[in-house]
mmCIF file of C-alpha atoms in Angstrom:
data_model
loop_
_atom_site.group_PDB
_atom_site.id
_atom_site.type_symbol
_atom_site.label_atom_id
_atom_site.label_comp_id
_atom_site.label_asym_id
_atom_site.label_seq_id
_atom_site.Cartn_x
_atom_site.Cartn_y
_atom_site.Cartn_z
ATOM 1 C CA UNK S 1 91.462 135.242 95.800
ATOM 2 C CA UNK S 2 95.479 135.945 95.790
ATOM 3 C CA UNK S 3 97.143 134.733 92.756
ATOM 4 C CA UNK S 4 98.770 131.502 92.411
ATOM 5 C CA UNK S 5 102.153 130.991 94.388
ATOM 6 C CA UNK S 6 105.207 129.749 92.530
ATOM 7 C CA UNK S 7 106.161 126.201 93.201
ATOM 8 C CA UNK S 8 108.366 126.840 95.860
ATOM 9 C CA UNK S 9 106.050 128.911 97.757
ATOM 10 C CA UNK S 10 103.387 126.319 97.294
ATOM 11 C CA UNK S 11 105.558 123.627 98.845
ATOM 12 C CA UNK S 12 106.553 125.658 101.779
ATOM 13 C CA UNK S 13 103.070 126.395 102.420
ATOM 14 C CA UNK S 14 101.947 122.746 101.700
ATOM 15 C CA UNK S 15 104.417 121.601 104.195
ATOM 16 C CA UNK S 16 103.369 123.876 107.001
ATOM 17 C CA UNK S 17 99.693 122.936 106.279
ATOM 18 C CA UNK S 18 100.229 119.336 106.624
ATOM 19 C CA UNK S 19 102.422 120.016 109.663
ATOM 20 C CA UNK S 20 99.635 122.042 111.091
ATOM 21 C CA UNK S 21 97.175 119.329 110.836
ATOM 22 C CA UNK S 22 99.493 116.791 112.065
ATOM 23 C CA UNK S 23 100.236 118.985 115.281
ATOM 24 C CA UNK S 24 96.521 119.402 115.911
ATOM 25 C CA UNK S 25 96.139 115.692 115.909
ATOM 26 C CA UNK S 26 93.124 115.636 113.566
ATOM 27 C CA UNK S 27 91.996 117.551 110.293
ATOM 28 C CA UNK S 28 92.379 117.129 106.651
ATOM 29 C CA UNK S 29 94.395 118.239 103.758
ATOM 30 C CA UNK S 30 92.729 118.305 100.401
ATOM 31 C CA UNK S 31 94.971 118.355 97.348
ATOM 32 C CA UNK S 32 93.527 118.843 93.755
ATOM 33 C CA UNK S 33 95.133 118.794 90.348
ATOM 34 C CA UNK S 34 93.475 119.693 86.989
ATOM 35 C CA UNK S 35 94.237 120.946 83.725
ATOM 36 C CA UNK S 36 94.530 124.597 83.627
ATOM 37 C CA UNK S 37 92.346 125.793 80.712
ATOM 38 C CA UNK S 38 92.161 129.380 81.584
ATOM 39 C CA UNK S 39 94.738 132.030 80.774
ATOM 40 C CA UNK S 40 94.790 135.042 82.989
ATOM 41 C CA UNK S 41 96.541 136.871 80.271
ATOM 42 C CA UNK S 42 94.321 136.273 77.398
ATOM 43 C CA UNK S 43 91.064 137.870 76.983
ATOM 44 C CA UNK S 44 89.211 134.717 76.104
ATOM 45 C CA UNK S 45 90.259 131.054 77.192
ATOM 46 C CA UNK S 46 93.143 129.847 75.402
ATOM 47 C CA UNK S 47 91.415 126.383 74.734
ATOM 48 C CA UNK S 48 88.302 127.834 73.535
ATOM 49 C CA UNK S 49 85.850 125.427 72.237
ATOM 50 C CA UNK S 50 86.253 124.677 68.520
ATOM 51 C CA UNK S 51 83.243 124.894 66.601
ATOM 52 C CA UNK S 52 81.612 121.400 65.370
ATOM 53 C CA UNK S 53 84.188 119.547 67.388
ATOM 54 C CA UNK S 54 82.999 117.937 70.475
ATOM 55 C CA UNK S 55 86.228 116.597 71.330
ATOM 56 C CA UNK S 56 88.264 119.890 70.830
ATOM 57 C CA UNK S 57 90.103 119.089 74.108
ATOM 58 C CA UNK S 58 91.624 115.818 73.267
ATOM 59 C CA UNK S 59 94.166 117.030 70.838
ATOM 60 C CA UNK S 60 95.275 120.649 71.959
ATOM 61 C CA UNK S 61 97.978 122.243 69.835
ATOM 62 C CA UNK S 62 100.301 122.871 72.726
ATOM 63 C CA UNK S 63 100.891 120.875 76.192
ATOM 64 C CA UNK S 64 98.802 122.749 78.775
ATOM 65 C CA UNK S 65 99.850 123.543 82.210
ATOM 66 C CA UNK S 66 98.501 122.009 85.365
ATOM 67 C CA UNK S 67 96.685 123.714 88.288
ATOM 68 C CA UNK S 68 97.580 122.390 91.696
ATOM 69 C CA UNK S 69 95.555 123.499 94.660
ATOM 70 C CA UNK S 70 95.607 122.491 98.435
ATOM 71 C CA UNK S 71 93.217 123.452 101.133
ATOM 72 C CA UNK S 72 92.373 122.418 104.645
ATOM 73 C CA UNK S 73 88.683 121.883 103.775
ATOM 74 C CA UNK S 74 87.423 124.462 106.247
ATOM 75 C CA UNK S 75 85.115 126.287 103.991
ATOM 76 C CA UNK S 76 82.455 126.547 106.767
ATOM 77 C CA UNK S 77 82.265 127.355 110.404
ATOM 78 C CA UNK S 78 80.086 125.321 112.794
ATOM 79 C CA UNK S 79 77.595 128.298 112.192
ATOM 80 C CA UNK S 80 77.447 127.606 108.669
ATOM 81 C CA UNK S 81 79.087 130.871 107.805
ATOM 82 C CA UNK S 82 82.045 131.136 105.632
ATOM 83 C CA UNK S 83 85.261 130.274 107.499
ATOM 84 C CA UNK S 84 87.729 133.248 107.523
ATOM 85 C CA UNK S 85 90.820 131.104 108.323
ATOM 86 C CA UNK S 86 90.529 128.766 105.355
ATOM 87 C CA UNK S 87 93.967 127.771 104.220
ATOM 88 C CA UNK S 88 93.964 127.948 100.294
ATOM 89 C CA UNK S 89 97.043 127.598 98.246
ATOM 90 C CA UNK S 90 97.410 127.199 94.490
ATOM 91 C CA UNK S 91 100.316 126.919 91.893
ATOM 92 C CA UNK S 92 100.558 126.416 88.281
ATOM 93 C CA UNK S 93 103.092 123.511 86.993
ATOM 94 C CA UNK S 94 104.538 124.096 83.583
ATOM 95 C CA UNK S 95 104.477 120.922 81.388
ATOM 96 C CA UNK S 96 108.084 120.692 81.415
ATOM 97 C CA UNK S 97 108.205 120.950 85.111
ATOM 98 C CA UNK S 98 105.694 118.320 85.901
ATOM 99 C CA UNK S 99 108.453 115.682 86.709
ATOM 100 C CA UNK S 100 110.402 117.762 89.022
ATOM 101 C CA UNK S 101 107.384 119.088 90.592
ATOM 102 C CA UNK S 102 105.766 115.699 91.277
ATOM 103 C CA UNK S 103 109.255 114.227 92.858
ATOM 104 C CA UNK S 104 109.091 117.259 95.280
ATOM 105 C CA UNK S 105 105.441 116.935 95.781
ATOM 106 C CA UNK S 106 106.070 113.200 96.748
ATOM 107 C CA UNK S 107 108.734 114.163 99.172
ATOM 108 C CA UNK S 108 106.651 116.905 101.014
ATOM 109 C CA UNK S 109 103.905 114.364 101.298
ATOM 110 C CA UNK S 110 106.020 111.482 102.595
ATOM 111 C CA UNK S 111 107.600 113.755 104.985
ATOM 112 C CA UNK S 112 104.264 115.335 106.150
ATOM 113 C CA UNK S 113 102.074 112.459 106.505
ATOM 114 C CA UNK S 114 103.173 110.820 109.812
ATOM 115 C CA UNK S 115 100.075 109.530 110.983
ATOM 116 C CA UNK S 116 99.783 106.774 108.220
ATOM 117 C CA UNK S 117 100.797 103.341 109.072
ATOM 118 C CA UNK S 118 104.519 102.749 108.950
ATOM 119 C CA UNK S 119 106.000 99.699 107.422
ATOM 120 C CA UNK S 120 108.153 98.596 110.383
ATOM 121 C CA UNK S 121 105.716 98.909 113.156
ATOM 122 C CA UNK S 122 104.193 95.446 113.263
ATOM 123 C CA UNK S 123 105.834 92.854 115.377
ATOM 124 C CA UNK S 124 104.984 90.356 112.767
ATOM 125 C CA UNK S 125 107.713 91.145 110.713
ATOM 126 C CA UNK S 126 110.274 90.757 113.245
ATOM 127 C CA UNK S 127 108.978 87.472 114.047
ATOM 128 C CA UNK S 128 109.215 86.574 110.352
ATOM 129 C CA UNK S 129 112.950 87.895 110.261
ATOM 130 C CA UNK S 130 113.547 85.540 113.184
ATOM 131 C CA UNK S 131 112.047 82.608 111.582
ATOM 132 C CA UNK S 132 113.773 83.239 108.372
ATOM 133 C CA UNK S 133 117.216 81.969 108.938
ATOM 134 C CA UNK S 134 115.835 78.678 110.512
ATOM 135 C CA UNK S 135 113.408 78.167 107.506
ATOM 136 C CA UNK S 136 115.248 79.272 104.310
ATOM 137 C CA UNK S 137 113.203 77.427 102.103
ATOM 138 C CA UNK S 138 109.945 78.990 102.993
ATOM 139 C CA UNK S 139 111.318 82.380 102.615
ATOM 140 C CA UNK S 140 112.329 81.872 99.133
ATOM 141 C CA UNK S 141 108.963 80.522 98.245
ATOM 142 C CA UNK S 142 107.514 83.712 99.776
ATOM 143 C CA UNK U 1 81.404 106.366 94.108
ATOM 144 C CA UNK U 2 83.673 103.375 93.898
ATOM 145 C CA UNK U 3 86.563 102.267 95.912
ATOM 146 C CA UNK U 4 88.980 100.366 93.544
ATOM 147 C CA UNK U 5 90.737 97.536 94.964
ATOM 148 C CA UNK U 6 94.342 98.462 94.182
ATOM 149 C CA UNK U 7 96.279 101.441 93.286
ATOM 150 C CA UNK U 8 97.371 99.935 89.789
ATOM 151 C CA UNK U 9 93.476 99.584 89.043
ATOM 152 C CA UNK U 10 92.912 103.239 90.096
ATOM 153 C CA UNK U 11 95.979 104.237 88.038
ATOM 154 C CA UNK U 12 94.580 102.286 85.083
ATOM 155 C CA UNK U 13 91.141 103.551 85.188
ATOM 156 C CA UNK U 14 92.012 107.187 86.255
ATOM 157 C CA UNK U 15 94.326 107.331 83.139
ATOM 158 C CA UNK U 16 91.530 106.164 80.772
ATOM 159 C CA UNK U 17 89.205 108.601 82.349
ATOM 160 C CA UNK U 18 91.916 111.486 81.681
ATOM 161 C CA UNK U 19 92.334 110.417 78.237
ATOM 162 C CA UNK U 20 88.711 110.699 77.540
ATOM 163 C CA UNK U 21 88.186 113.975 79.442
ATOM 164 C CA UNK U 22 91.284 115.723 79.960
ATOM 165 C CA UNK U 23 89.977 119.188 80.523
ATOM 166 C CA UNK U 24 87.322 118.411 83.245
ATOM 167 C CA UNK U 25 88.519 115.600 84.974
ATOM 168 C CA UNK U 26 90.512 116.437 88.262
ATOM 169 C CA UNK U 27 92.221 114.278 90.885
ATOM 170 C CA UNK U 28 91.926 115.126 94.662
ATOM 171 C CA UNK U 29 94.086 113.730 97.198
ATOM 172 C CA UNK U 30 92.742 113.799 100.661
ATOM 173 C CA UNK U 31 94.843 113.263 103.626
ATOM 174 C CA UNK U 32 92.637 112.917 106.816
ATOM 175 C CA UNK U 33 93.410 112.445 110.445
ATOM 176 C CA UNK U 34 90.175 111.602 112.137
ATOM 177 C CA UNK U 35 89.382 113.478 115.432
ATOM 178 C CA UNK U 36 88.731 110.788 117.814
ATOM 179 C CA UNK U 37 87.204 113.149 120.336
ATOM 180 C CA UNK U 38 84.192 113.515 118.224
ATOM 181 C CA UNK U 39 80.938 111.553 119.005
ATOM 182 C CA UNK U 40 81.418 109.318 116.164
ATOM 183 C CA UNK U 41 84.308 107.681 117.618
ATOM 184 C CA UNK U 42 83.231 107.853 121.125
ATOM 185 C CA UNK U 43 80.465 105.915 120.223
ATOM 186 C CA UNK U 44 82.443 103.209 119.090
ATOM 187 C CA UNK U 45 84.443 103.084 121.936
ATOM 188 C CA UNK U 46 81.633 102.888 124.262
ATOM 189 C CA UNK U 47 80.069 99.920 122.486
ATOM 190 C CA UNK U 48 83.402 98.060 122.895
ATOM 191 C CA UNK U 49 83.302 98.757 126.428
ATOM 192 C CA UNK U 50 79.964 97.284 126.987
ATOM 193 C CA UNK U 51 80.882 94.063 125.390
ATOM 194 C CA UNK U 52 84.545 93.318 125.503
ATOM 195 C CA UNK U 53 86.259 95.481 128.217
ATOM 196 C CA UNK U 54 89.678 93.629 127.843
ATOM 197 C CA UNK U 55 89.984 93.642 123.962
ATOM 198 C CA UNK U 56 89.009 97.465 123.951
ATOM 199 C CA UNK U 57 92.595 98.266 125.598
ATOM 200 C CA UNK U 58 94.155 96.315 122.936
ATOM 201 C CA UNK U 59 92.452 97.477 119.936
ATOM 202 C CA UNK U 60 91.531 101.169 120.810
ATOM 203 C CA UNK U 61 94.352 103.270 119.129
ATOM 204 C CA UNK U 62 95.270 106.254 121.320
ATOM 205 C CA UNK U 63 97.082 107.737 118.306
ATOM 206 C CA UNK U 64 94.439 108.468 115.503
ATOM 207 C CA UNK U 65 95.275 106.619 112.431
ATOM 208 C CA UNK U 66 95.213 108.678 109.101
ATOM 209 C CA UNK U 67 94.347 107.673 105.750
ATOM 210 C CA UNK U 68 94.828 108.990 102.278
ATOM 211 C CA UNK U 69 91.913 108.839 99.776
ATOM 212 C CA UNK U 70 92.725 109.458 95.884
ATOM 213 C CA UNK U 71 89.705 110.433 93.883
ATOM 214 C CA UNK U 72 89.243 111.192 90.285
ATOM 215 C CA UNK U 73 86.328 112.941 89.496
ATOM 216 C CA UNK U 74 84.770 114.093 86.184
ATOM 217 C CA UNK U 75 81.877 116.447 86.445
ATOM 218 C CA UNK U 76 80.748 116.154 82.759
ATOM 219 C CA UNK U 77 80.222 112.610 83.148
ATOM 220 C CA UNK U 78 79.868 112.182 86.839
ATOM 221 C CA UNK U 79 82.514 109.363 87.144
ATOM 222 C CA UNK U 80 84.136 109.039 90.269
ATOM 223 C CA UNK U 81 87.155 106.577 91.052
ATOM 224 C CA UNK U 82 88.574 106.287 94.361
ATOM 225 C CA UNK U 83 91.318 104.553 96.201
ATOM 226 C CA UNK U 84 91.987 104.510 99.930
ATOM 227 C CA UNK U 85 94.978 103.469 101.716
ATOM 228 C CA UNK U 86 96.566 104.019 105.289
ATOM 229 C CA UNK U 87 100.061 102.865 104.450
ATOM 230 C CA UNK U 88 102.787 105.379 104.547
ATOM 231 C CA UNK U 89 104.755 103.270 101.996
ATOM 232 C CA UNK U 90 102.187 103.795 99.358
ATOM 233 C CA UNK U 91 102.656 107.611 99.421
ATOM 234 C CA UNK U 92 105.529 108.077 97.194
ATOM 235 C CA UNK U 93 104.374 105.582 94.684
ATOM 236 C CA UNK U 94 100.787 107.038 94.581
ATOM 237 C CA UNK U 95 102.344 110.635 94.241
ATOM 238 C CA UNK U 96 104.382 109.444 91.163
ATOM 239 C CA UNK U 97 101.456 108.061 89.859
ATOM 240 C CA UNK U 98 99.711 111.504 89.911
ATOM 241 C CA UNK U 99 102.613 112.714 88.129
ATOM 242 C CA UNK U 100 102.109 110.285 85.282
ATOM 243 C CA UNK U 101 98.573 111.195 85.233
ATOM 244 C CA UNK U 102 99.408 114.762 85.146
ATOM 245 C CA UNK U 103 100.932 114.176 81.839
ATOM 246 C CA UNK U 104 97.691 113.170 80.419
ATOM 247 C CA UNK U 105 96.317 116.176 81.742
ATOM 248 C CA UNK U 106 98.935 118.410 80.087
ATOM 249 C CA UNK U 107 98.595 116.688 76.942
ATOM 250 C CA UNK U 108 102.246 115.314 76.867
ATOM 251 C CA UNK U 109 103.065 112.069 75.452
ATOM 252 C CA UNK U 110 102.571 109.271 77.959
ATOM 253 C CA UNK U 111 106.124 108.151 78.741
ATOM 254 C CA UNK U 112 109.531 109.605 78.429
ATOM 255 C CA UNK U 113 111.211 106.536 79.619
ATOM 256 C CA UNK U 114 111.001 104.654 76.251
ATOM 257 C CA UNK U 115 113.566 106.972 74.405
ATOM 258 C CA UNK U 116 115.865 106.990 77.494
ATOM 259 C CA UNK U 117 116.271 103.341 77.462
ATOM 260 C CA UNK U 118 116.870 102.967 73.663
ATOM 261 C CA UNK U 119 118.970 106.244 72.951
ATOM 262 C CA UNK U 120 121.060 104.622 69.975
ATOM 263 C CA UNK U 121 117.927 102.876 68.606
ATOM 264 C CA UNK U 122 115.973 106.095 68.860
ATOM 265 C CA UNK U 123 118.066 107.953 66.458
ATOM 266 C CA UNK U 124 116.976 106.034 63.185
ATOM 267 C CA UNK U 125 113.627 105.958 64.790
ATOM 268 C CA UNK U 126 113.260 109.575 65.201
ATOM 269 C CA UNK U 127 113.902 110.133 61.592
ATOM 270 C CA UNK U 128 110.955 107.887 61.010
ATOM 271 C CA UNK U 129 108.911 109.519 63.680
ATOM 272 C CA UNK U 130 108.103 112.677 61.971
ATOM 273 C CA UNK U 131 106.947 110.915 58.821
ATOM 274 C CA UNK U 132 104.985 108.455 60.817
ATOM 275 C CA UNK U 133 103.682 111.035 63.051
ATOM 276 C CA UNK U 134 102.562 113.368 60.447
ATOM 277 C CA UNK U 135 99.756 111.087 59.050
ATOM 278 C CA UNK U 136 98.780 109.830 62.449
ATOM 279 C CA UNK U 137 97.007 112.875 63.580
ATOM 280 C CA UNK U 138 94.626 112.731 60.458
ATOM 281 C CA UNK U 139 94.008 109.097 61.173
ATOM 282 C CA UNK U 140 93.490 109.378 64.781
ATOM 283 C CA UNK U 141 91.187 112.302 64.421
ATOM 284 C CA UNK U 142 88.265 110.302 63.456
ATOM 285 C CA UNK U 143 89.500 107.248 65.165
ATOM 286 C CA UNK U 144 89.475 108.798 68.457
ATOM 287 C CA UNK U 145 85.854 109.951 68.046
ATOM 288 C CA UNK U 146 84.775 106.284 68.406
ATOM 289 C CA UNK U 147 87.581 105.226 70.854
ATOM 290 C CA UNK U 148 86.776 108.137 73.204
ATOM 291 C CA UNK U 149 83.039 107.436 72.792
ATOM 292 C CA UNK U 150 83.530 104.097 73.771
ATOM 293 C CA UNK U 151 85.901 104.896 76.675
ATOM 294 C CA UNK U 152 83.485 107.368 78.063
ATOM 295 C CA UNK U 153 80.416 104.760 77.793
ATOM 296 C CA UNK U 154 82.621 101.996 78.913
ATOM 297 C CA UNK U 155 83.790 103.920 82.073
ATOM 298 C CA UNK U 156 80.098 104.606 82.902
ATOM 299 C CA UNK U 157 79.264 101.017 82.280
ATOM 300 C CA UNK U 158 82.376 100.024 84.641
ATOM 301 C CA UNK U 159 81.051 102.324 87.356
ATOM 302 C CA UNK U 160 77.486 100.956 87.308
ATOM 303 C CA UNK U 161 78.810 97.340 87.364
ATOM 304 C CA UNK U 162 80.975 97.975 90.389
ATOM 305 C CA UNK U 163 78.140 99.951 92.059
ATOM 306 C CA UNK U 164 75.908 96.895 91.708
ATOM 307 C CA UNK U 165 78.523 94.672 93.464
ATOM 308 C CA UNK U 166 78.718 96.897 96.384
#
């Protein structure tokens, strides 16, 4: 497996992955986030279990980065063999970048997920708007 | 496997789970557009054709409607919390919620908003904070053992209860 992509690369790849499934008309996108408790640079895991403390992970000395992954869920072909074309991207989010990362993450998801129900789709709301000026008291209550 | 009724509920329970198991718990967001050509959806159509031909045209969506499922899973305790939505309006709010939960994962303090609102007040407070913060970890260390144990069992209990309902 290739290393983690940078946050920028992750977003461009995630956008294209969502777009691909959207164009295809069906399919899934799985996005996972978890604490990154393994440091590739260190020989041993950074958050090694502290002896005699079963709750060693509840109060780490430093904030830990997050690992965010995205796949298309195509781990198997129809003939139960490993899928060659599985899309699998991952990135590491540093603790101080969490807020900016999730702001962009939300934008990418909002832009990409076009098959969800839209807000102004129903005719009922239009009817309500028409009724609204006629019956102002009811609207205030609602 | 439990589907929670509201996103707030999901957010709350996920936050508790992450506080108890910050290293093992993970959050998966699934965006799924169903394939309406698969037999699963063809069957549904046929059934409608047999019974109500007129209504079928009105109800059958030509464009597949996607949905979003948020899942918090902790492999160590086996707790699964799920929330499902099909509204585009929810996406932004939910992803921001993921960001807030991400702070739990990263072991950052829960909210940064509080000091931003009370900038002037926080100055004297910040002087007190180190003094107050210093004894806290010692106090918390034994306290969390009980608290987290309760949370873990409480989460499991809640899950079982909800399973029973459904």
